[in-house]
XYZ file of C-alpha atoms in Angstrom:
517
model
C 176.163 78.142 66.637
C 173.375 77.364 64.185
C 175.656 78.129 61.234
C 178.412 75.748 62.387
C 175.937 72.968 63.113
C 174.212 73.425 59.749
C 177.563 73.299 57.970
C 178.387 69.940 59.520
C 174.910 68.610 58.844
C 175.146 69.754 55.218
C 178.286 67.661 54.760
C 176.557 64.658 56.330
C 173.550 65.088 54.029
C 175.812 65.333 50.990
C 177.514 62.063 51.917
C 174.170 60.393 52.578
C 172.824 61.676 49.247
C 175.784 60.180 47.400
C 175.149 56.842 49.046
C 171.429 56.945 48.217
C 172.228 57.817 44.613
C 174.634 54.897 44.401
C 171.930 52.548 45.715
C 169.409 53.978 43.254
C 171.874 53.552 40.400
C 172.534 49.823 40.882
C 169.346 47.747 40.342
C 170.201 44.857 42.681
C 171.130 47.203 45.512
C 168.144 49.435 44.749
C 165.679 46.562 45.115
C 167.279 45.358 48.305
C 167.333 48.787 49.932
C 163.806 49.512 48.755
C 162.483 46.508 50.648
C 164.376 47.469 53.781
C 163.368 51.107 53.505
C 159.679 50.384 53.069
C 159.678 48.033 56.028
C 161.297 50.726 58.191
C 158.799 53.266 56.905
C 155.959 50.948 57.837
C 157.292 50.370 61.351
C 157.860 54.088 61.881
C 154.411 55.166 60.697
C 152.144 52.299 61.695
C 153.821 50.783 64.736
C 155.768 53.626 66.340
C 153.281 56.361 65.305
C 155.431 59.282 66.574
C 152.660 61.873 66.186
C 150.164 59.729 68.115
C 147.700 59.927 65.227
C 144.685 57.639 64.891
C 146.136 54.296 63.685
C 144.097 54.395 60.473
C 145.487 57.817 59.623
C 149.021 56.488 59.986
C 148.103 53.448 57.919
C 146.861 55.683 55.109
C 149.967 57.862 55.317
C 152.213 54.823 55.078
C 150.327 53.339 52.119
C 150.501 56.593 50.159
C 154.235 57.034 50.781
C 154.870 53.389 49.937
C 153.043 53.842 46.641
C 155.038 56.958 45.716
C 158.392 55.353 46.485
C 157.442 52.186 44.607
C 156.232 54.212 41.638
C 159.558 56.013 41.356
C 161.380 52.691 41.705
C 159.398 51.250 38.798
C 160.206 54.331 36.738
C 163.898 53.743 37.412
C 163.544 50.083 36.429
C 161.769 51.057 33.197
C 164.321 53.706 32.256
C 161.793 56.532 32.546
C 164.190 58.529 34.742
C 167.530 59.516 33.228
C 170.763 59.314 35.277
C 171.083 63.102 35.401
C 167.512 63.543 36.596
C 167.967 60.755 39.145
C 171.036 62.453 40.608
C 169.287 65.814 40.858
C 166.191 64.217 42.413
C 168.264 62.480 45.071
C 170.408 65.545 45.765
C 167.694 68.210 45.747
C 164.464 66.499 46.741
C 165.727 63.795 49.086
C 168.957 65.430 50.249
C 167.742 69.016 50.516
C 163.935 68.877 50.916
C 163.453 65.744 53.015
C 166.688 65.247 54.943
C 167.820 67.595 57.701
C 164.614 69.628 57.935
C 164.754 69.874 61.706
C 168.261 71.344 61.713
C 167.510 73.835 58.924
C 164.323 74.987 60.625
C 165.894 75.413 64.061
C 166.713 79.146 63.668
C 163.124 79.884 62.609
C 161.685 77.870 65.508
C 163.972 79.664 67.958
C 162.717 83.023 66.687
C 158.985 82.381 66.212
C 158.221 79.465 68.519
C 156.613 77.298 65.853
C 157.754 75.390 62.768
C 157.687 77.074 59.347
C 155.888 75.938 56.219
C 157.740 73.397 54.102
C 157.107 74.936 50.685
C 155.172 77.477 48.643
C 153.039 77.442 45.545
C 153.989 80.306 43.235
C 152.148 81.302 40.058
C 154.683 83.613 38.422
C 152.490 84.558 35.461
C 148.808 84.754 34.613
C 149.629 84.472 30.909
C 148.188 81.340 29.331
C 147.911 79.900 25.844
C 144.493 78.338 26.547
C 141.115 79.693 27.628
C 139.600 76.955 29.796
C 136.148 77.479 31.257
C 136.077 77.744 35.048
C 139.843 78.312 35.364
C 140.562 79.075 39.044
C 143.259 81.540 37.954
C 141.055 83.351 35.461
C 143.900 82.983 32.956
C 143.613 83.244 29.196
C 145.606 84.453 26.218
C 144.958 88.134 26.977
C 146.020 88.193 30.656
C 149.511 89.634 31.128
C 150.185 89.986 34.866
C 153.644 88.632 35.730
C 155.760 88.530 38.890
C 159.096 90.327 38.279
C 162.055 87.964 38.040
C 164.037 89.674 40.798
C 161.090 89.416 43.196
C 160.510 85.775 42.239
C 164.124 84.865 42.958
C 164.183 86.873 46.194
C 161.161 84.910 47.455
C 162.876 81.593 46.690
C 166.027 82.738 48.467
C 163.993 84.089 51.381
C 162.163 80.832 52.073
C 165.332 78.812 51.528
C 167.251 80.837 54.093
C 164.467 81.414 56.635
C 162.668 78.050 56.522
C 165.288 75.714 55.059
C 162.779 75.118 52.241
C 164.108 73.608 49.016
C 160.821 72.617 47.396
C 158.528 74.856 45.336
C 155.336 74.209 43.388
C 155.036 76.356 40.262
C 151.607 76.983 38.798
C 149.890 79.553 36.610
C 148.631 80.663 34.156
C 150.968 78.625 32.036
C 154.381 78.823 33.727
C 156.217 77.873 30.526
C 155.177 81.253 29.121
C 156.872 83.147 31.957
C 159.016 86.061 30.719
C 160.437 88.815 32.928
C 163.548 90.972 32.814
C 164.929 88.888 29.962
C 164.466 85.614 31.877
C 162.228 82.614 31.246
C 161.120 79.731 33.444
C 164.259 77.723 32.622
C 166.415 80.611 33.864
C 164.448 80.545 37.104
C 164.975 76.796 37.502
C 168.683 77.148 36.758
C 169.046 79.971 39.279
C 167.343 77.809 41.932
C 169.523 74.839 41.023
C 169.677 73.625 44.625
C 165.883 73.272 44.857
C 163.345 70.810 43.457
C 160.220 71.989 41.632
C 156.863 70.541 40.691
C 155.311 72.501 37.820
C 151.643 72.368 36.850
C 151.347 72.819 33.098
C 148.892 72.147 30.301
C 151.768 70.469 28.466
C 151.094 72.092 25.112
C 154.529 73.755 24.986
C 156.541 70.687 25.970
C 158.298 69.766 22.732
C 161.480 67.697 22.500
C 163.704 70.710 23.146
C 161.706 71.673 26.247
C 161.902 68.110 27.568
C 165.663 68.077 26.965
C 166.108 71.338 28.868
C 164.146 69.883 31.795
C 166.322 66.773 31.721
C 169.496 68.864 31.661
C 168.316 70.868 34.667
C 167.109 67.762 36.491
C 165.287 69.695 39.220
C 161.787 69.805 37.719
C 158.892 67.383 37.350
C 155.880 68.544 35.313
C 152.336 67.648 36.358
C 150.319 67.728 33.145
C 146.645 68.671 33.235
C 144.325 65.957 31.929
C 140.614 66.673 31.511
C 139.363 63.356 30.180
C 139.566 61.647 26.823
C 139.932 63.634 23.618
C 136.268 64.660 23.503
C 136.243 66.097 27.032
C 139.615 67.786 26.564
C 138.534 69.447 23.327
C 135.305 70.686 24.936
C 137.092 72.473 27.797
C 140.584 73.208 26.462
C 140.276 73.403 22.702
C 140.960 71.434 19.536
C 144.330 69.699 19.284
C 145.234 69.997 22.975
C 144.704 66.297 23.683
C 147.156 65.199 20.984
C 149.719 67.752 22.169
C 149.381 66.357 25.685
C 150.266 62.883 24.431
C 153.174 64.276 22.438
C 154.480 66.077 25.542
C 154.495 62.798 27.452
C 156.325 61.088 24.570
C 159.053 63.747 24.743
C 159.375 63.536 28.534
C 159.687 59.759 28.467
C 162.307 59.964 25.737
C 164.412 62.380 27.802
C 163.942 60.565 31.105
C 161.961 63.274 32.909
C 159.440 61.854 35.423
C 156.004 63.440 35.148
C 152.585 63.160 36.697
C 149.014 63.993 35.837
C 146.756 66.640 37.299
C 143.013 65.992 37.175
C 140.068 68.248 37.942
C 136.959 66.372 39.063
C 133.694 68.113 38.249
C 130.074 67.051 38.472
C 130.033 65.891 34.847
C 133.350 63.991 34.779
C 134.123 62.666 38.283
C 133.231 59.077 37.423
C 135.344 59.231 34.260
C 138.566 60.666 35.718
C 138.534 58.187 38.617
C 137.709 55.127 36.541
C 140.163 52.237 36.250
C 140.215 52.471 32.457
C 141.141 56.143 32.534
C 143.807 55.923 35.238
C 145.304 52.712 33.860
C 145.845 54.522 30.576
C 147.734 57.479 32.047
C 149.747 55.515 34.613
C 150.431 52.238 32.807
C 150.439 53.218 29.134
C 151.650 56.811 29.285
C 153.971 56.332 32.254
C 152.770 58.906 34.799
C 154.603 58.453 38.102
C 152.067 60.263 40.298
C 148.646 61.861 40.104
C 147.013 64.855 41.783
C 143.242 65.155 41.892
C 141.663 68.570 42.399
C 137.975 68.855 43.085
C 136.589 71.795 41.126
C 136.330 74.916 43.264
C 133.864 77.638 42.223
C 136.250 80.595 42.444
C 137.463 81.335 38.912
C 136.229 82.807 35.660
C 132.688 81.668 34.852
C 132.617 79.491 37.954
C 129.453 78.016 39.407
C 128.673 75.843 42.406
C 126.627 73.668 40.057
C 129.889 72.308 38.591
C 131.127 71.033 41.975
C 130.953 67.323 42.655
C 127.945 66.463 44.803
C 128.215 65.092 48.327
C 127.257 61.654 46.989
C 129.919 61.857 44.288
C 132.494 62.877 46.863
C 131.639 59.843 48.987
C 132.014 57.634 45.902
C 135.313 59.352 45.071
C 136.602 58.637 48.582
C 135.788 54.965 48.163
C 137.634 54.973 44.834
C 140.618 56.796 46.351
C 140.999 54.219 49.113
C 140.833 51.384 46.585
C 143.416 53.078 44.379
C 145.777 53.489 47.321
C 145.302 50.091 48.922
C 144.420 47.743 46.066
C 145.937 49.356 42.958
C 149.112 50.724 44.520
C 148.654 54.097 42.829
C 150.090 57.307 44.179
C 146.917 59.231 43.424
C 146.099 61.970 45.918
C 142.817 63.833 46.232
C 143.589 67.084 48.054
C 140.204 67.054 49.807
C 139.356 63.396 50.412
C 143.041 62.807 51.118
C 143.030 65.046 54.191
C 144.298 62.331 56.578
C 147.476 61.983 54.503
C 148.505 65.537 55.400
C 146.919 65.585 58.868
C 144.299 68.023 57.634
C 144.348 71.399 55.891
C 147.870 72.536 54.939
C 147.074 76.189 54.128
C 148.152 79.461 55.763
C 151.770 78.411 56.279
C 151.004 75.629 58.693
C 153.863 73.468 59.980
C 154.803 71.297 56.993
C 152.266 73.148 54.855
C 152.358 76.060 52.447
C 150.842 79.315 51.248
C 150.296 80.895 47.856
C 151.926 83.745 45.913
C 150.421 84.905 42.622
C 151.555 86.934 39.572
C 150.577 90.241 41.189
C 152.572 89.476 44.321
C 149.429 88.807 46.372
C 149.903 86.310 49.198
C 146.916 84.129 50.089
C 146.513 81.237 52.529
C 145.832 78.796 49.696
C 145.482 78.613 45.926
C 141.760 78.071 46.503
C 141.330 80.866 49.063
C 141.619 83.940 46.824
C 141.898 86.503 49.634
C 145.249 88.157 50.222
C 146.783 88.863 53.605
C 149.613 90.883 52.045
C 151.468 91.711 48.841
C 155.083 90.617 48.644
C 156.168 93.795 46.839
C 154.759 95.883 49.672
C 156.261 93.543 52.265
C 159.740 93.992 50.811
C 159.233 97.736 50.346
C 158.626 97.988 54.104
C 161.881 96.181 54.834
C 160.090 93.057 56.057
C 160.692 89.467 54.991
C 158.531 86.632 53.705
C 158.055 85.135 57.155
C 156.307 88.269 58.399
C 153.223 87.205 56.446
C 152.843 84.188 58.718
C 152.074 86.577 61.572
C 149.088 88.143 59.775
C 145.716 87.864 61.461
C 144.177 85.944 58.545
C 146.919 83.317 58.510
C 146.931 82.962 62.285
C 143.154 82.524 62.469
C 143.180 79.740 59.891
C 146.066 77.973 61.648
C 144.219 78.253 64.960
C 141.190 76.589 63.356
C 143.399 73.834 61.934
C 144.816 73.054 65.383
C 141.381 73.102 66.987
C 139.831 70.909 64.279
C 142.662 68.417 64.557
C 142.408 68.347 68.341
C 145.933 69.667 68.896
C 144.759 72.449 71.192
C 142.900 70.398 73.790
C 143.783 66.791 72.996
C 140.324 65.850 71.735
C 139.961 63.433 68.788
C 140.407 65.160 65.435
C 137.465 66.194 63.310
C 136.740 64.255 60.133
C 139.943 64.671 58.117
C 138.176 63.439 54.993
C 136.584 66.896 54.951
C 139.515 69.108 55.992
C 138.958 72.260 53.932
C 137.907 75.496 55.699
C 137.040 77.036 52.316
C 134.932 74.263 50.816
C 133.873 71.900 53.619
C 133.548 74.487 56.416
C 133.063 77.638 54.368
C 132.044 79.937 57.228
C 135.555 79.555 58.684
C 137.253 81.303 55.760
C 134.356 83.679 55.080
C 134.350 84.990 58.649
C 138.152 85.131 58.911
C 138.426 87.141 55.694
C 135.862 89.673 56.902
C 137.396 89.868 60.391
C 140.963 90.455 59.219
C 140.332 92.391 56.024
C 141.523 89.773 53.551
C 141.588 91.435 50.131
C 139.907 89.633 47.201
C 142.527 88.911 44.546
C 140.050 89.235 41.698
C 136.484 90.290 40.877
C 135.167 86.727 41.162
C 136.501 86.441 44.715
C 134.946 89.790 45.650
C 131.592 88.727 44.213
C 131.680 85.412 46.096
C 132.447 87.160 49.383
C 129.424 89.436 48.992
C 127.058 86.742 47.714
C 124.840 85.402 50.503
C 123.516 82.640 48.238
C 127.087 81.449 47.560
C 127.777 81.252 51.276
C 124.533 79.473 52.104
C 124.963 76.904 49.341
C 128.523 76.056 50.414
C 127.386 75.814 54.035
C 124.649 73.351 53.027
C 127.169 71.416 50.973
C 129.355 71.000 54.062
C 126.390 69.871 56.151
C 125.407 67.216 53.608
C 129.000 66.112 53.254
C 129.388 65.660 57.015
C 126.518 63.179 57.014
C 127.806 61.297 53.978
C 131.395 60.945 55.185
C 130.820 60.367 58.904
C 130.778 56.543 58.509
C 134.144 56.682 56.733
C 135.809 58.416 59.658
C 134.337 56.611 62.622
C 135.396 56.995 66.251
C 137.806 59.878 65.733
C 139.515 58.240 62.798
C 140.156 54.929 64.508
C 137.739 53.057 62.251
C 138.571 54.430 58.820
C 137.241 51.864 56.375
C 137.454 49.286 59.118
C 134.875 47.147 57.322
C 137.278 46.511 54.446
C 140.802 47.234 55.648
C 142.394 46.125 58.884
C 145.967 46.645 59.962
C 146.519 42.908 59.770
C 145.207 42.969 56.176
C 147.522 45.717 54.981
C 148.826 44.489 51.611
C 152.392 43.292 51.426
C 155.027 45.622 49.982
C 154.432 45.896 46.261
C 157.036 44.418 43.959
C 158.974 46.872 41.813
C 159.116 44.430 38.936
C 162.378 42.781 39.995
C 163.266 40.538 42.936
C 164.641 42.098 46.082
C 168.093 40.715 46.731
C 168.518 38.599 49.862
C 171.188 39.357 52.418
C 174.619 38.570 51.060
C 173.629 38.655 47.373
C 175.077 42.108 46.756
C 178.802 42.128 47.148
C 179.982 44.799 49.540
C 176.492 46.086 50.265
C 176.750 45.624 54.028
C 180.125 47.364 54.112
C 178.746 50.286 52.100
C 175.755 50.538 54.396
C 178.034 50.573 57.457
C 180.193 53.292 55.922
C 177.085 55.410 55.193
């Protein structure tokens, strides 16, 4: 029954994708449909609020999605997205990843009684061409661990079939250096042609040929690591890296491949990487479509808690994030301060969330929780599948904490979602779960941290200080998030995409096409 229903739904999605691509292709129709779509999105999230979230949480979720959609629309207007890439984005990301999730997930829900994760982060190789201090992956030019190509592709097929998942984040190491069984990263992307991929990269290897190959594939968007200006980049990444980063962006723009930036905020650079001058440069001058902000986590090579942003800096960063979302219209997401946007922690294979697979095949709840619940090679050797990992004690305990913290177990108001992380903000949660369920450290640094009482105490104190600093930003179970500055009635109007939105009747045949769709 599921198979027949999915077949029909697949045809419907294909038709819908063609219609969306047509609308995206024609500027006048695109602007008109964008306005209508954003207004529907606003009503759905803010007014209807189907998940019964605190109104401010839904407001934040709407604003962030509005900013992302508007950013892509501007990139289309500016010619920063080629026709081939546009078609693949609509078909794979919108048509496969976003549309029809409920139908594709139905077999999994029927079997397990809960919804599957939406995606995975996979680091297929630890090999890297740089040697950055504090790298969470411990990668450098002498590390060689690599996930075999056949295992990599089996995992992608497994999650596609079991979860209906068509989105994958690729990290590293430097994924552009991936080599296994005669295949490189482009072979992997071509094999998974029906999926969409976000790839974290230092950008050094993106020359014109690499950008052209990405454009030809169409199913990849690179997020390029940015440390600061040239001085800061040279200090952490090495001489010449900054200029190569700019060259990579030149090549991607020329080939019409949308890209974003990936920032790491540390104690010494937080104010710089969140400044208007810095972000205006990367978004407005270099053409980044989106931005991801990672707060430095003390888990990698040469890591130290002293490099973490302080509780006061984190409060300042939250204020900056809200201004960037509301006032600047940026799609700039801080994975810690942005907790309300994802309804809290997304680790351990939570509904709509993810988990992490590294170059050794180790499976961890999160990129920043370096304790493995299983190894995929061993899982497959036992005749089990990828989904079996979701039933591990470590994963289940973290998901139970997520539900309790968010109030989904007993209906109480959610905890402060501006501090959602059980590793960083509530460290005892992960520490105790790892010890209870025998989570295996994935590297010597993780083992040392687990055994270090001072590490645990300092992170616990950090969480306690943070709770005091961020409590006013949450307010009444999330119902008064930034209520002093932003009210629902003051929500900014839909941002212009740089061209007027056509009024009803201005686009010939548009209503007929919409009715047919």
